[in-house]
Structures are given as C-alpha cells and as structure tokens.
PDB file of C-alpha atoms in Angstrom:
ATOM      1  CA  ARG A   1     -32.165 309.702-160.854  1.00  0.00           C
ATOM      2  CA  VAL A   2     -35.006 312.097-161.586  1.00  0.00           C
ATOM      3  CA  TYR A   3     -38.321 310.132-162.631  1.00  0.00           C
ATOM      4  CA  VAL A   4     -40.553 310.941-165.167  1.00  0.00           C
ATOM      5  CA  ALA A   5     -43.910 309.263-166.572  1.00  0.00           C
ATOM      6  CA  SER A   6     -42.489 309.357-170.046  1.00  0.00           C
ATOM      7  CA  LYS A   7     -39.864 310.958-172.319  1.00  0.00           C
ATOM      8  CA  ASP A   8     -41.458 313.701-173.032  1.00  0.00           C
ATOM      9  CA  ASP A   9     -41.655 314.617-169.461  1.00  0.00           C
ATOM     10  CA  ALA A  10     -37.669 315.346-169.269  1.00  0.00           C
ATOM     11  CA  PRO A  11     -36.143 318.632-170.532  1.00  0.00           C
ATOM     12  CA  LYS A  12     -35.107 317.605-174.111  1.00  0.00           C
ATOM     13  CA  GLN A  13     -31.196 318.343-173.202  1.00  0.00           C
ATOM     14  CA  HIS A  14     -31.378 315.181-170.722  1.00  0.00           C
ATOM     15  CA  THR A  15     -30.637 311.437-172.054  1.00  0.00           C
ATOM     16  CA  VAL A  16     -33.795 309.695-170.689  1.00  0.00           C
ATOM     17  CA  VAL A  17     -33.645 305.774-169.966  1.00  0.00           C
ATOM     18  CA  LYS A  18     -36.691 303.431-169.847  1.00  0.00           C
ATOM     19  CA  LEU A  19     -36.536 301.428-166.504  1.00  0.00           C
ATOM     20  CA  ASP A  20     -36.795 297.599-166.061  1.00  0.00           C
ATOM     21  CA  ASP A  21     -39.999 296.660-164.378  1.00  0.00           C
ATOM     22  CA  SER A  22     -37.851 295.959-161.127  1.00  0.00           C
ATOM     23  CA  CYS A  23     -36.593 299.285-160.798  1.00  0.00           C
ATOM     24  CA  LEU A  24     -39.756 301.761-161.320  1.00  0.00           C
ATOM     25  CA  GLY A  25     -39.849 305.044-159.777  1.00  0.00           C
ATOM     26  CA  PRO A  26     -41.696 305.440-156.664  1.00  0.00           C
ATOM     27  CA  ASP A  27     -44.986 306.376-158.598  1.00  0.00           C
ATOM     28  CA  GLY A  28     -44.620 303.791-161.020  1.00  0.00           C
ATOM     29  CA  GLU A  29     -42.589 306.047-163.284  1.00  0.00           C
ATOM     30  CA  LYS A  30     -41.103 303.859-166.241  1.00  0.00           C
ATOM     31  CA  TYR A  31     -38.576 306.619-167.199  1.00  0.00           C
ATOM     32  CA  CYS A  32     -35.668 308.405-165.818  1.00  0.00           C
ATOM     33  CA  TRP A  33     -32.846 310.486-166.308  1.00  0.00           C
ATOM     34  CA  TYR A  34     -29.448 310.450-164.413  1.00  0.00           C
ATOM     35  CA  GLN A  35     -28.977 313.979-162.592  1.00  0.00           C
ATOM     36  CA  CYS A  36     -25.233 314.722-161.353  1.00  0.00           C
ATOM     37  CA  THR A  37     -24.744 315.855-157.998  1.00  0.00           C
ATOM     38  CA  VAL A  38     -21.769 317.295-156.241  1.00  0.00           C
ATOM     39  CA  LYS A  39     -20.839 317.638-152.839  1.00  0.00           C
ATOM     40  CA  GLY A  40     -21.681 314.186-151.780  1.00  0.00           C
ATOM     41  CA  GLY A  41     -25.057 314.383-153.331  1.00  0.00           C
ATOM     42  CA  ARG A  42     -25.935 317.309-151.288  1.00  0.00           C
ATOM     43  CA  GLU A  43     -26.318 319.494-154.433  1.00  0.00           C
ATOM     44  CA  GLU A  44     -28.008 319.045-157.322  1.00  0.00           C
ATOM     45  CA  ARG A  45     -26.936 320.195-160.945  1.00  0.00           C
ATOM     46  CA  ASP A  46     -29.226 320.496-163.854  1.00  0.00           C
ATOM     47  CA  VAL A  47     -27.368 318.143-166.119  1.00  0.00           C
ATOM     48  CA  CYS A  48     -27.183 314.521-166.908  1.00  0.00           C
ATOM     49  CA  ALA A  49     -24.507 311.872-166.434  1.00  0.00           C
ATOM     50  CA  VAL A  50     -24.571 311.024-169.913  1.00  0.00           C
ATOM     51  CA  THR A  51     -23.826 314.929-171.292  1.00  0.00           C
ATOM     52  CA  VAL A  52     -21.017 314.881-168.632  1.00  0.00           C
ATOM     53  CA  SER A  53     -19.523 311.706-170.009  1.00  0.00           C
ATOM     54  CA  LYS A  54     -19.564 313.247-173.317  1.00  0.00           C
ATOM     55  CA  ALA A  55     -18.030 316.337-172.150  1.00  0.00           C
ATOM     56  CA  ALA A  56     -15.216 314.631-170.358  1.00  0.00           C
ATOM     57  CA  GLN A  57     -14.474 312.400-173.072  1.00  0.00           C
ATOM     58  CA  THR A  58     -14.089 315.588-175.883  1.00  0.00           C
ATOM     59  CA  LEU A  59     -11.703 317.142-173.109  1.00  0.00           C
ATOM     60  CA  GLY A  60      -9.514 314.090-173.311  1.00  0.00           C
ATOM     61  CA  ALA A  61     -10.400 311.748-170.234  1.00  0.00           C
ATOM     62  CA  GLY A  62      -9.285 308.546-170.960  1.00  0.00           C
ATOM     63  CA  GLU A  63     -12.162 306.442-168.965  1.00  0.00           C
ATOM     64  CA  ILE A  64     -15.055 307.211-166.817  1.00  0.00           C
ATOM     65  CA  MET A  65     -15.673 305.821-163.387  1.00  0.00           C
ATOM     66  CA  LEU A  66     -18.932 306.217-162.586  1.00  0.00           C
ATOM     67  CA  ASN A  67     -20.763 305.682-159.555  1.00  0.00           C
ATOM     68  CA  CYS A  68     -25.060 306.017-158.792  1.00  0.00           C
ATOM     69  CA  ILE A  69     -25.260 307.278-155.317  1.00  0.00           C
ATOM     70  CA  ASP A  70     -28.942 306.009-155.706  1.00  0.00           C
ATOM     71  CA  MET A  71     -27.741 302.374-155.765  1.00  0.00           C
ATOM     72  CA  ASP A  72     -24.880 302.634-153.131  1.00  0.00           C
ATOM     73  CA  GLY A  73     -25.082 300.580-150.103  1.00  0.00           C
ATOM     74  CA  GLN A  74     -28.057 298.703-151.341  1.00  0.00           C
ATOM     75  CA  CYS A  75     -26.321 295.121-152.274  1.00  0.00           C
ATOM     76  CA  ASN A  76     -28.137 295.350-155.448  1.00  0.00           C
ATOM     77  CA  GLY A  77     -24.933 295.651-157.997  1.00  0.00           C
ATOM     78  CA  TYR A  78     -24.356 298.090-160.463  1.00  0.00           C
ATOM     79  CA  ASP A  79     -27.013 300.780-162.035  1.00  0.00           C
ATOM     80  CA  LEU A  80     -27.209 298.861-165.477  1.00  0.00           C
ATOM     81  CA  SER A  81     -29.500 301.256-166.895  1.00  0.00           C
ATOM     82  CA  LEU A  82     -27.336 304.249-166.212  1.00  0.00           C
ATOM     83  CA  LEU A  83     -23.990 302.333-167.059  1.00  0.00           C
ATOM     84  CA  ASN A  84     -25.728 301.339-170.326  1.00  0.00           C
ATOM     85  CA  ALA A  85     -26.378 304.815-171.027  1.00  0.00           C
ATOM     86  CA  VAL A  86     -23.397 306.240-170.461  1.00  0.00           C
ATOM     87  CA  SER A  87     -21.260 303.311-172.156  1.00  0.00           C
ATOM     88  CA  GLY A  88     -23.343 303.543-175.368  1.00  0.00           C
ATOM     89  CA  ALA A  89     -22.797 307.459-175.448  1.00  0.00           C
ATOM     90  CA  VAL A  90     -18.941 307.193-175.206  1.00  0.00           C
ATOM     91  CA  SER A  91     -16.060 305.546-176.989  1.00  0.00           C
ATOM     92  CA  ILE A  92     -13.921 305.427-173.859  1.00  0.00           C
ATOM     93  CA  PRO A  93     -14.039 302.805-171.098  1.00  0.00           C
ATOM     94  CA  VAL A  94     -16.648 303.372-168.566  1.00  0.00           C
ATOM     95  CA  ILE A  95     -15.531 301.529-164.907  1.00  0.00           C
TER      96      ILE A  95
END
C-alpha cells in the first residue's frame, strides 16, 4: 500500500481507494493505492494492482490470484479494499 492523505495526492494513473477506519495509514491517511512489487516484495514498481489486473484480463487471463503482502501473516483476513478495487475493475474471477 502507498498511503495518501487524499485522492488528489496520488498520481492520476493509479486507482485510489478509501480505507475503512480500522485500516488507516500510519499517519492516519484515509486513502491508498496498491503498488505492485516484484522479487518477493523487495522491489517496488510504479504501477497499481488494478492496472496490472486490467492488463492481465486484456491479455487473456482467465482469473486473477491476488495477494497483499502487507496483510500476509497477520491473521486479519483478506485485504477487502484491494479485493473490491480489483474485482470491480475486471470481469474475470478474482481469487
């Protein structure tokens, strides 16, 4: 997640989501966009997960397997903001 104070603070090419009050950023940010990473999360890319998901669908993917490394191992369930953003942007199943 890349936290931002408002939707206008993120670059226009990224899909920004409003966070629940239980998931605010470290400085109380109410918005974020989901940055894609490679190499097990060690390298960041300036592309959001929604954009990658749309591109994968366009290229013929039959489904998207989605994971949020920020939520991994916390026993707090899935990142519903991310799941909703991606599933709302594509017509293929998101698992």
